[in-house]
Short mmCIF file of C-alpha atoms and ligand atoms in Angstrom, two decimals:
data_model
loop_
_atom_site.label_atom_id
_atom_site.label_comp_id
_atom_site.label_asym_id
_atom_site.label_seq_id
_atom_site.Cartn_x
_atom_site.Cartn_y
_atom_site.Cartn_z
CA MET R 1 6.10 -176.15 50.09
CA ARG R 2 8.80 -173.50 49.39
CA PHE R 3 9.87 -175.57 46.29
CA TYR R 4 6.35 -175.54 44.88
CA MET R 5 6.07 -171.85 45.70
CA LEU R 6 9.19 -171.16 43.71
CA LEU R 7 7.91 -173.22 40.77
CA PHE R 8 4.62 -171.34 40.80
CA CYS R 9 6.47 -167.97 40.80
CA CYS R 10 8.73 -169.08 38.14
CA ALA R 11 5.83 -170.18 35.93
CA ILE R 12 4.08 -166.77 36.39
CA LEU R 13 7.22 -164.86 35.73
CA TYR R 14 8.16 -166.95 32.77
CA SER R 15 4.78 -166.01 31.17
CA ALA R 16 4.86 -162.44 32.42
CA CYS R 17 8.36 -161.70 31.25
CA GLY R 18 8.59 -163.96 28.28
CA VAL R 19 11.51 -166.22 27.38
CA GLN R 20 13.29 -163.38 25.57
CA GLN R 21 16.34 -162.52 27.37
CA GLN R 22 16.68 -159.28 25.44
CA GLN R 23 17.59 -156.21 27.25
CA ASN R 24 14.41 -154.41 26.03
CA SER R 25 12.16 -157.03 27.77
CA LEU R 26 13.24 -155.67 31.19
CA PRO R 27 10.83 -152.92 32.66
CA ASN R 28 11.66 -149.44 33.45
CA ILE R 29 11.58 -148.79 37.12
CA ILE R 30 10.56 -145.53 38.80
CA PHE R 31 10.93 -145.43 42.48
CA ILE R 32 8.99 -142.41 43.95
CA LEU R 33 9.99 -141.61 47.55
CA THR R 34 8.31 -138.92 49.62
CA ASP R 35 9.84 -137.33 52.68
CA ASP R 36 7.90 -137.62 56.03
CA LEU R 37 4.58 -138.57 54.48
CA GLY R 38 2.31 -140.28 57.11
CA TYR R 39 0.44 -143.44 56.71
CA ALA R 40 -2.89 -141.73 56.28
CA ASP R 41 -1.74 -138.73 54.22
CA ILE R 42 -3.12 -139.86 50.87
CA SER R 43 -6.78 -140.22 50.18
CA SER R 44 -6.69 -143.92 49.14
CA TYR R 45 -5.16 -144.84 52.48
CA GLY R 46 -8.26 -143.43 54.26
CA THR R 47 -7.73 -139.75 55.02
CA ASP R 48 -10.57 -137.13 54.56
CA TYR R 49 -10.25 -133.52 53.48
CA LEU R 50 -7.36 -134.24 51.05
CA GLN R 51 -7.38 -135.42 47.55
CA THR R 52 -4.57 -137.32 45.88
CA PRO R 53 -6.01 -138.62 42.67
CA HIS R 54 -2.71 -139.41 40.85
CA ILE R 55 -1.14 -141.27 43.75
CA ASP R 56 -4.40 -143.06 44.31
CA SER R 57 -4.34 -144.22 40.71
CA LEU R 58 -1.01 -145.93 41.47
CA VAL R 59 -2.42 -147.41 44.73
CA ASN R 60 -5.77 -148.60 43.16
CA GLY R 61 -4.11 -149.85 39.89
CA GLY R 62 -1.55 -151.93 41.57
CA MET R 63 -0.85 -153.47 44.98
CA ARG R 64 -1.44 -151.60 48.32
CA PHE R 65 0.67 -152.63 51.29
CA THR R 66 -0.91 -152.16 54.74
CA ASN R 67 1.86 -153.39 56.94
CA TYR R 68 4.99 -151.89 55.37
CA HIS R 69 7.59 -150.30 57.72
CA THR R 70 10.66 -148.08 57.14
CA ASN R 71 13.98 -149.21 58.46
CA SER R 72 14.23 -146.03 60.41
CA PRO R 73 12.22 -143.21 61.87
CA VAL R 74 14.45 -140.58 60.14
CA CYS R 75 15.77 -139.93 56.57
CA SER R 76 19.22 -141.10 55.82
CA PRO R 77 19.07 -144.70 57.29
CA THR R 78 15.90 -145.56 55.45
CA ARG R 79 17.39 -144.28 52.11
CA ALA R 80 20.41 -146.41 52.78
CA ALA R 81 18.27 -149.44 53.44
CA LEU R 82 16.04 -148.85 50.31
CA LEU R 83 19.16 -148.66 47.95
CA SER R 84 21.15 -151.33 49.49
CA GLY R 85 18.73 -153.98 50.77
CA ARG R 86 20.79 -153.92 53.94
CA TYR R 87 20.14 -152.97 57.60
CA PRO R 88 21.47 -149.38 57.52
CA ASP R 89 23.72 -149.59 60.52
CA LEU R 90 25.63 -152.45 58.83
CA ILE R 91 26.69 -150.16 56.08
CA GLY R 92 27.51 -147.22 58.18
CA ILE R 93 24.28 -145.27 58.20
CA PRO R 94 22.65 -145.65 61.66
CA GLY R 95 21.66 -141.84 61.79
CA VAL R 96 21.26 -138.74 59.71
CA VAL R 97 24.15 -137.62 57.41
CA ARG R 98 24.72 -133.91 58.01
CA THR R 99 27.16 -131.12 57.05
CA ASP R 100 28.62 -130.89 60.56
CA THR R 101 30.74 -133.96 61.08
CA ALA R 102 30.36 -133.90 64.86
CA ASP R 103 26.53 -134.05 64.36
CA SER R 104 26.63 -136.42 61.44
CA TRP R 105 25.82 -140.13 62.16
CA GLY R 106 26.31 -141.79 58.86
CA TYR R 107 29.18 -142.55 56.32
CA LEU R 108 28.49 -145.10 53.64
CA GLN R 109 31.05 -147.94 53.95
CA PRO R 110 33.00 -149.01 50.82
CA ASN R 111 31.74 -152.59 51.06
CA ALA R 112 28.11 -151.44 50.48
CA LEU R 113 26.53 -152.27 47.20
CA LEU R 114 23.57 -150.14 45.89
CA LEU R 115 20.89 -151.15 43.69
CA PRO R 116 21.70 -148.70 40.80
CA GLN R 117 25.19 -150.32 40.69
CA LEU R 118 23.61 -153.88 40.46
CA LEU R 119 21.09 -152.74 37.92
CA LYS R 120 23.68 -151.02 35.70
CA LYS R 121 26.30 -153.80 35.84
CA GLU R 122 24.07 -156.84 35.65
CA TYR R 123 21.15 -155.68 33.58
CA GLY R 124 22.44 -152.69 31.56
CA TYR R 125 20.15 -150.14 33.11
CA ASN R 126 20.47 -146.32 32.64
CA THR R 127 20.36 -145.08 36.20
CA VAL R 128 19.14 -141.62 37.31
CA HIS R 129 18.59 -140.11 40.62
CA ILE R 130 16.50 -136.83 40.98
CA GLY R 131 15.84 -135.16 44.21
CA LYS R 132 17.11 -135.73 47.76
CA TRP R 133 20.26 -137.82 48.26
CA ASN R 134 21.19 -137.45 51.86
CA LEU R 135 23.84 -140.23 51.95
CA GLY R 136 26.98 -137.98 51.75
CA LEU R 137 27.89 -134.44 50.90
CA SER R 138 31.21 -134.95 49.38
CA LEU R 139 33.38 -137.61 47.62
CA PRO R 140 33.42 -140.48 47.64
CA ASN R 141 29.80 -140.66 48.78
CA LEU R 142 28.09 -138.75 46.01
CA PRO R 143 25.43 -140.42 43.76
CA ASN R 144 27.56 -140.71 40.63
CA LYS R 145 29.98 -142.86 42.64
CA TRP R 146 27.29 -145.13 43.82
CA GLY R 147 25.83 -146.24 40.58
CA PHE R 148 23.90 -143.29 39.35
CA GLU R 149 24.85 -142.26 35.86
CA HIS R 150 22.85 -139.07 36.21
CA PHE R 151 22.05 -137.08 39.28
CA LYS R 152 20.15 -133.82 39.47
CA GLY R 153 18.95 -132.86 42.98
CA PHE R 154 20.39 -131.89 46.35
CA LEU R 155 22.81 -133.66 48.63
CA GLY R 156 21.59 -132.52 52.05
CA ASP R 157 19.27 -133.66 54.74
CA LYS R 158 16.63 -130.90 53.98
CA MET R 159 16.07 -127.57 52.53
CA ASP R 160 15.43 -124.59 54.76
CA ASP R 161 13.28 -123.06 52.20
CA TYR R 162 11.52 -124.69 49.20
CA TYR R 163 12.06 -121.58 47.02
CA ASN R 164 15.73 -120.70 47.63
CA HIS R 165 16.71 -124.40 48.18
CA LEU R 166 19.52 -123.47 50.75
CA ARG R 167 20.43 -125.42 53.75
CA GLN R 168 22.11 -123.35 56.62
CA GLY R 169 23.09 -120.86 53.87
CA PHE R 170 24.81 -123.35 51.64
CA ASN R 171 23.63 -124.57 48.17
CA TYR R 172 23.65 -128.28 47.80
CA LEU R 173 21.94 -128.50 44.52
CA ARG R 174 23.99 -130.46 41.95
CA TYR R 175 23.74 -131.63 38.41
CA ASN R 176 26.18 -134.63 38.68
CA GLU R 177 29.03 -133.03 40.48
CA HIS R 178 28.41 -129.53 39.30
CA TYR R 179 26.61 -126.72 41.18
CA ILE R 180 23.26 -125.69 40.05
CA GLU R 181 22.43 -122.08 40.75
CA PRO R 182 19.22 -121.94 42.78
CA ASP R 183 16.31 -120.06 41.19
CA THR R 184 13.03 -119.40 42.92
CA THR R 185 10.97 -122.43 41.66
CA HIS R 186 9.39 -124.54 44.35
CA ALA R 187 11.46 -127.67 44.86
CA THR R 188 8.48 -130.01 44.10
CA ASP R 189 8.06 -128.36 40.61
CA LEU R 190 11.72 -128.46 39.99
CA PHE R 191 12.12 -132.19 40.68
CA THR R 192 8.87 -132.97 38.69
CA ALA R 193 10.26 -130.94 35.66
CA TRP R 194 13.60 -132.70 35.81
CA ALA R 195 12.00 -136.12 36.10
CA SER R 196 9.55 -135.49 33.31
CA GLU R 197 12.33 -134.15 31.13
CA TYR R 198 14.40 -137.32 31.67
CA ILE R 199 11.36 -139.61 30.95
CA LEU R 200 10.67 -137.88 27.66
CA SER R 201 14.31 -138.25 26.69
CA ARG R 202 13.91 -142.06 26.98
CA ARG R 203 11.21 -142.22 24.24
CA LYS R 204 12.23 -144.91 21.69
CA GLN R 205 15.25 -146.04 23.76
CA THR R 206 15.47 -149.76 24.19
CA GLN R 207 17.80 -149.60 27.21
CA PRO R 208 15.68 -149.77 30.36
CA PHE R 209 16.12 -147.15 33.05
CA PHE R 210 15.93 -146.99 36.84
CA MET R 211 14.89 -143.64 38.24
CA TYR R 212 15.04 -142.92 41.97
CA LEU R 213 12.88 -139.79 42.32
CA ALA R 214 13.10 -138.61 45.93
CA TYR R 215 10.83 -135.54 46.62
CA ASN R 216 11.70 -133.53 49.71
CA ALA R 217 7.98 -132.84 50.19
CA PRO R 218 6.13 -132.84 52.62
CA HIS R 219 9.09 -132.54 54.95
CA ARG R 220 9.20 -129.19 56.82
CA PRO R 221 9.20 -126.27 56.29
CA THR R 222 5.60 -126.62 55.32
CA GLN R 223 5.54 -124.57 52.17
CA THR R 224 3.52 -124.65 48.97
CA THR R 225 2.53 -122.14 46.34
CA ASP R 226 -0.38 -119.76 46.71
CA TYR R 227 -2.19 -121.58 43.91
CA TRP R 228 -2.17 -124.91 45.91
CA LYS R 229 -2.94 -123.19 49.18
CA ASN R 230 -5.90 -121.40 47.90
CA ARG R 231 -7.10 -124.27 45.92
CA TYR R 232 -7.14 -126.31 49.13
CA LYS R 233 -8.72 -123.64 51.28
CA GLU R 234 -11.57 -123.02 48.86
CA ARG R 235 -12.57 -126.71 49.26
CA TYR R 236 -11.80 -127.23 52.89
CA PRO R 237 -12.08 -123.81 54.58
CA HIS R 238 -12.34 -125.37 58.19
CA THR R 239 -9.26 -127.46 58.13
CA PRO R 240 -6.94 -125.81 60.85
CA GLU R 241 -3.31 -124.90 60.34
CA PRO R 242 -0.69 -126.39 59.90
CA ARG R 243 -2.81 -129.19 58.60
CA ALA R 244 -4.35 -127.05 55.79
CA THR R 245 -0.94 -126.02 54.34
CA TYR R 246 0.40 -129.51 54.76
CA CYS R 247 -2.55 -130.96 52.80
CA ALA R 248 -2.03 -128.32 50.14
CA MET R 249 1.54 -129.43 49.98
CA VAL R 250 0.62 -132.95 49.53
CA GLU R 251 -1.84 -132.17 46.75
CA HIS R 252 0.94 -130.18 45.04
CA LEU R 253 3.11 -133.18 45.24
CA ASP R 254 0.34 -135.49 43.87
CA ASN R 255 0.04 -133.13 40.95
CA GLY R 256 3.78 -133.59 40.22
CA ILE R 257 3.27 -137.43 40.19
CA GLY R 258 0.39 -136.86 37.79
CA GLN R 259 2.83 -135.03 35.49
CA ILE R 260 5.34 -137.83 35.69
CA MET R 261 2.64 -140.39 34.71
CA TYR R 262 1.67 -137.99 31.77
CA ALA R 263 5.28 -137.94 30.61
CA LEU R 264 5.50 -141.74 30.77
CA ARG R 265 2.45 -142.07 28.65
CA GLN R 266 3.66 -139.36 26.18
CA ALA R 267 6.94 -141.28 25.91
CA GLY R 268 5.08 -144.50 25.24
CA LEU R 269 6.57 -146.18 28.27
CA ALA R 270 3.71 -146.62 30.71
CA GLY R 271 2.95 -150.23 29.67
CA ASN R 272 6.40 -151.55 30.62
CA THR R 273 7.23 -149.45 33.73
CA LEU R 274 7.23 -150.70 37.33
CA ILE R 275 6.43 -147.81 39.77
CA LEU R 276 6.83 -147.96 43.51
CA PHE R 277 5.56 -145.12 45.74
CA SER R 278 6.35 -144.81 49.49
CA SER R 279 7.74 -142.57 52.22
CA ASP R 280 11.10 -142.64 54.15
CA ASN R 281 9.53 -142.50 57.60
CA GLY R 282 6.22 -141.73 59.37
CA GLY R 283 4.55 -138.35 59.27
CA ASN R 284 5.56 -135.44 61.55
CA LEU R 285 2.43 -134.79 63.60
CA GLU R 286 3.64 -131.35 64.67
CA GLU R 287 3.67 -130.30 60.95
CA GLY R 288 0.13 -131.56 60.26
CA ALA R 289 0.85 -135.08 59.18
CA ASN R 290 -1.64 -137.88 59.71
CA ASN R 291 -0.33 -141.31 60.75
CA GLY R 292 -3.88 -142.85 60.96
CA GLU R 293 -4.68 -145.05 63.94
CA VAL R 294 -1.15 -145.95 64.99
CA ASN R 295 0.71 -144.24 67.83
CA GLY R 296 3.61 -141.90 67.37
CA SER R 297 5.20 -139.54 64.96
CA LYS R 298 8.45 -139.18 62.88
CA THR R 299 11.51 -139.91 65.09
CA SER R 300 9.50 -142.37 67.28
CA LEU R 301 10.04 -146.06 67.14
CA TYR R 302 6.32 -146.58 67.78
CA GLU R 303 4.47 -147.69 64.68
CA GLY R 304 3.56 -144.08 63.76
CA GLY R 305 7.29 -143.36 63.18
CA LEU R 306 7.64 -146.40 60.95
CA ARG R 307 4.59 -147.52 59.23
CA VAL R 308 4.08 -145.69 55.86
CA PRO R 309 2.18 -146.33 52.65
CA LEU R 310 3.74 -148.54 49.94
CA ALA R 311 2.10 -148.98 46.55
CA ILE R 312 3.52 -150.91 43.62
CA TRP R 313 2.10 -150.54 40.14
CA PHE R 314 3.02 -152.76 37.26
CA PRO R 315 0.33 -153.05 34.48
CA GLN R 316 -0.54 -156.55 33.36
CA LYS R 317 1.78 -157.96 35.99
CA ILE R 318 0.52 -156.86 39.31
CA LYS R 319 -3.26 -157.29 39.78
CA ASP R 320 -5.02 -153.99 40.11
CA ASN R 321 -6.82 -153.20 43.39
CA SER R 322 -4.79 -155.91 45.16
CA GLN R 323 -3.69 -155.61 48.72
CA SER R 324 -1.20 -157.24 51.02
CA ALA R 325 -0.78 -157.14 54.84
CA ALA R 326 2.67 -158.86 54.74
CA LEU R 327 5.05 -157.35 57.37
CA LEU R 328 7.77 -155.74 55.19
CA LEU R 329 10.68 -153.28 55.62
CA SER R 330 12.48 -150.75 53.36
CA MET R 331 15.29 -153.10 52.99
CA ASP R 332 13.02 -155.56 51.25
CA ILE R 333 12.55 -153.40 48.20
CA ALA R 334 15.95 -153.81 46.58
CA PRO R 335 15.94 -157.64 46.79
CA THR R 336 12.41 -157.68 45.39
CA ILE R 337 13.43 -155.64 42.32
CA TYR R 338 16.51 -157.67 41.92
CA ASN R 339 14.38 -160.89 42.13
CA LEU R 340 11.87 -159.74 39.62
CA LEU R 341 14.73 -158.84 37.16
CA SER R 342 16.66 -161.95 37.61
CA GLN R 343 13.64 -163.98 36.89
CA CYS R 344 12.69 -161.76 33.87
CA SER R 345 16.05 -162.48 32.58
CA GLY R 346 15.90 -166.18 33.05
CA LYS R 347 18.47 -166.14 35.76
CA ASP R 348 18.23 -168.26 38.82
CA LEU R 349 15.67 -167.60 41.53
CA ALA R 350 16.76 -165.36 44.25
CA VAL R 351 13.92 -166.18 46.65
CA TYR R 352 15.66 -167.54 49.79
CA ASP R 353 15.38 -168.02 53.47
CA LYS R 354 17.37 -165.58 55.58
CA PRO R 355 19.58 -166.73 58.46
CA ASN R 356 18.60 -165.52 61.91
CA LEU R 357 18.86 -161.79 62.51
CA ASN R 358 21.79 -162.19 64.94
CA GLU R 359 23.71 -164.54 62.73
CA ALA R 360 26.16 -162.70 60.58
CA LYS R 361 26.69 -165.48 58.06
CA ALA R 362 26.22 -164.56 54.44
CA CYS R 363 23.25 -165.73 52.52
CA ARG R 364 23.79 -167.75 49.30
CA ASP R 365 21.64 -168.60 46.41
CA LYS R 366 21.32 -172.24 45.05
CA ASN R 367 24.41 -171.73 42.98
CA GLY R 368 26.42 -170.77 45.94
CA HIS R 369 26.58 -166.99 45.10
CA ILE R 370 26.38 -164.68 47.92
CA ILE R 371 23.20 -162.63 47.99
CA PRO R 372 24.06 -159.24 49.18
CA PHE R 373 20.97 -158.34 51.06
CA ASP R 374 19.54 -158.44 54.51
CA GLY R 375 16.08 -157.97 53.24
CA ILE R 376 13.90 -160.56 51.50
CA SER R 377 12.28 -160.57 48.20
CA PHE R 378 8.34 -160.32 48.26
CA ALA R 379 8.13 -160.81 44.59
CA PRO R 380 5.76 -163.79 45.27
CA THR R 381 3.36 -161.44 46.99
CA LEU R 382 3.46 -159.08 43.96
CA LEU R 383 2.62 -161.94 41.66
CA GLY R 384 -0.42 -163.08 43.55
CA ASP R 385 0.80 -165.64 46.02
CA SER R 386 -1.10 -164.61 49.20
CA SER R 387 0.36 -167.23 51.18
CA PHE R 388 3.81 -165.72 51.12
CA ALA R 389 4.21 -164.38 54.80
CA PRO R 390 7.80 -164.05 55.85
CA GLN R 391 8.39 -164.80 59.54
CA ARG R 392 11.45 -163.18 60.95
CA ASP R 393 12.85 -160.93 63.73
CA LEU R 394 13.28 -157.29 62.84
CA PHE R 395 15.48 -154.60 64.28
CA TRP R 396 15.78 -150.78 64.37
CA VAL R 397 18.42 -148.46 65.63
CA TRP R 398 18.81 -144.70 65.45
CA ARG R 399 21.99 -142.89 66.56
CA GLU R 400 21.81 -139.20 67.12
CA SER R 401 23.28 -136.31 69.22
CA GLY R 402 21.72 -133.26 70.92
CA ASP R 403 19.97 -132.66 74.21
CA GLN R 404 18.12 -135.89 74.21
CA PHE R 405 20.85 -138.11 73.01
CA GLY R 406 24.16 -136.64 74.22
CA THR R 407 26.86 -137.65 71.77
CA GLY R 408 26.06 -140.49 69.42
CA ASN R 409 23.81 -142.31 71.82
CA TYR R 410 20.95 -144.34 70.30
CA VAL R 411 17.46 -145.52 70.57
CA ALA R 412 16.43 -149.08 69.27
CA ALA R 413 13.73 -151.58 68.86
CA TYR R 414 13.42 -155.33 68.25
CA ARG R 415 10.36 -157.04 66.93
CA THR R 416 10.17 -160.82 67.18
CA ALA R 417 8.56 -163.08 64.69
CA GLN R 418 5.82 -163.58 67.24
CA ASN R 419 5.08 -159.83 67.05
CA LEU R 420 6.40 -158.90 70.40
CA LYS R 421 8.21 -155.46 70.09
CA LEU R 422 10.68 -154.16 72.64
CA LEU R 423 11.67 -150.51 72.23
CA ARG R 424 12.77 -147.32 73.95
CA ASN R 425 12.39 -143.79 72.44
CA LYS R 426 14.91 -142.21 74.68
CA PRO R 427 18.37 -143.54 75.36
CA ASP R 428 18.07 -143.62 79.16
CA ALA R 429 14.34 -144.66 79.40
CA PRO R 430 13.36 -148.21 80.50
CA PHE R 431 12.26 -150.58 77.71
CA GLU R 432 8.69 -150.93 76.76
CA LEU R 433 7.21 -154.18 75.39
CA TYR R 434 4.13 -154.44 73.29
CA ASP R 435 2.14 -157.37 71.73
CA LEU R 436 1.55 -155.93 68.16
CA HIS R 437 -0.79 -158.76 67.32
CA ASN R 438 -3.28 -157.85 70.11
CA ASP R 439 -2.25 -154.19 70.68
CA PRO R 440 -1.32 -152.70 67.31
CA GLN R 441 -1.70 -149.10 68.79
CA GLU R 442 0.93 -149.90 71.42
CA GLN R 443 -1.15 -148.92 74.37
CA VAL R 444 -0.45 -151.68 76.97
CA ASN R 445 3.17 -151.80 78.07
CA LEU R 446 3.91 -155.45 78.91
CA ALA R 447 7.53 -155.00 80.21
CA GLN R 448 6.73 -155.42 83.93
CA LYS R 449 4.06 -158.09 83.44
CA ASP R 450 6.14 -160.10 81.08
CA SER R 451 9.60 -159.19 82.39
CA ILE R 452 11.14 -162.60 81.33
CA ALA R 453 10.12 -161.96 77.65
CA ALA R 454 11.36 -158.43 77.92
CA GLN R 455 14.75 -159.59 79.19
CA ARG R 456 15.11 -162.14 76.66
CA ILE R 457 14.38 -159.76 73.87
CA ALA R 458 16.54 -157.15 75.33
CA ALA R 459 19.47 -159.59 75.21
CA GLN R 460 18.71 -160.30 71.50
CA LEU R 461 18.69 -156.50 70.92
CA GLN R 462 22.06 -156.09 72.61
CA GLU R 463 23.53 -158.74 70.58
CA ARG R 464 22.28 -157.32 67.29
CA LEU R 465 23.32 -153.77 68.34
CA GLN R 466 26.89 -154.87 68.79
CA MET R 467 27.07 -156.05 65.20
CA GLY R 468 26.26 -152.41 64.04
CA PHE R 469 28.58 -150.84 66.49
CA LYS R 470 31.58 -152.54 64.86
CA ILE R 471 30.83 -150.75 61.66
CA PRO R 472 32.20 -147.11 61.42
CA CYS R 473 29.74 -144.39 60.85
CA LYS R 474 32.17 -141.38 60.54
CA PRO R 475 34.64 -140.52 57.72
CA PRO R 476 37.99 -142.32 58.07
CA ALA R 477 40.65 -140.15 59.85
CA LYS R 478 42.95 -138.41 57.42
CA1 CA B 1 12.14 -138.11 56.22
#
């Protein structure tokens, strides 16, 4: 069956990409990542009292994913997974990278390989990162050292103020490795302007580009301009705070994405550009986010901390108004892009079966080359094969410090291919067990009733945790 599926995908891609192996047949790729945007925080994902026409045009003009999950309920690990296609704890990022080393739980390991490195080396892409990095604050873990030829953004975990751009009084804004003096422009407008400027500079260029555009909105502090706040309140005067300002912030962000699309059309590049839109973790309910029907908020291992929107837009290639309920993770994005490009270039297919989650053996393609991903390619889904439904166990871990965690303790979850999910949201809490097939809102804890299953999955979780604990997440001692 898999053989025929590969033939089917190969045939579609052959016609979609053409037989030309020229560099200019490869699509441009723009990956738009928002920060803490909830599952129901855009109008096309079902929310009322909020208008996001530009994001909706990506959702409705391409494929909407309804069962996509982030690799972490917090920022840095998901970003590591997105760029590497790996489980983040296996490349040194089980928690948030911060200025204070004692309170920082991530350090990119030298054996990691990021998507911009692959795209630049194997396909000749021009690679640019605009916005939030959050995978290191100093050498060697800066964007230019990890495959991005151009970087314009900030290195930190957040901004304390969208207008002065500082974090704990420090300026982390950089143009490559040079400081950028902060001005008073709202960060959403700043990143939109930088991204648009870059896109317009690619007019008439035959070299394809990969842009990773990571907005920090709508992460707290919930701040937007008076224009967007007033515009929102005039239409929806009864929306309470903080939801009203949060919604205005999302509409502000949506306008920025509209400007990106406009720049793309102005540059004549819209017809051959793949655009992905998503979030790094679930919405923060305290800040006014809306995670829809699922339980939980950012930092939670319930579905509300992990399930977010994902839309992929690729004119003529991905059918508009299409939808997929495939269970996917952030780490599946990089293999999917890699898979699409390898087939566009006439190289071997990279669709493959992964080994069991707890087996550390490397995965190889049909020519014996190691495939450097933990995630899977869902390229078949994008190209219309609705039968492609990966069955696999999934795992989450988040290391943190502070009152709840102590020093470097962790919370974790393990989801079996049969949709049983074991989790705990506090390091010393008893495990909870949910049957996500019958109880997607995680309301009925089965840990006592089905204690045998809970123990079995807890043992699998422990085994998988140990793999990650072997990987350092702190800078090497000097
Ligand atoms: Ca985040």
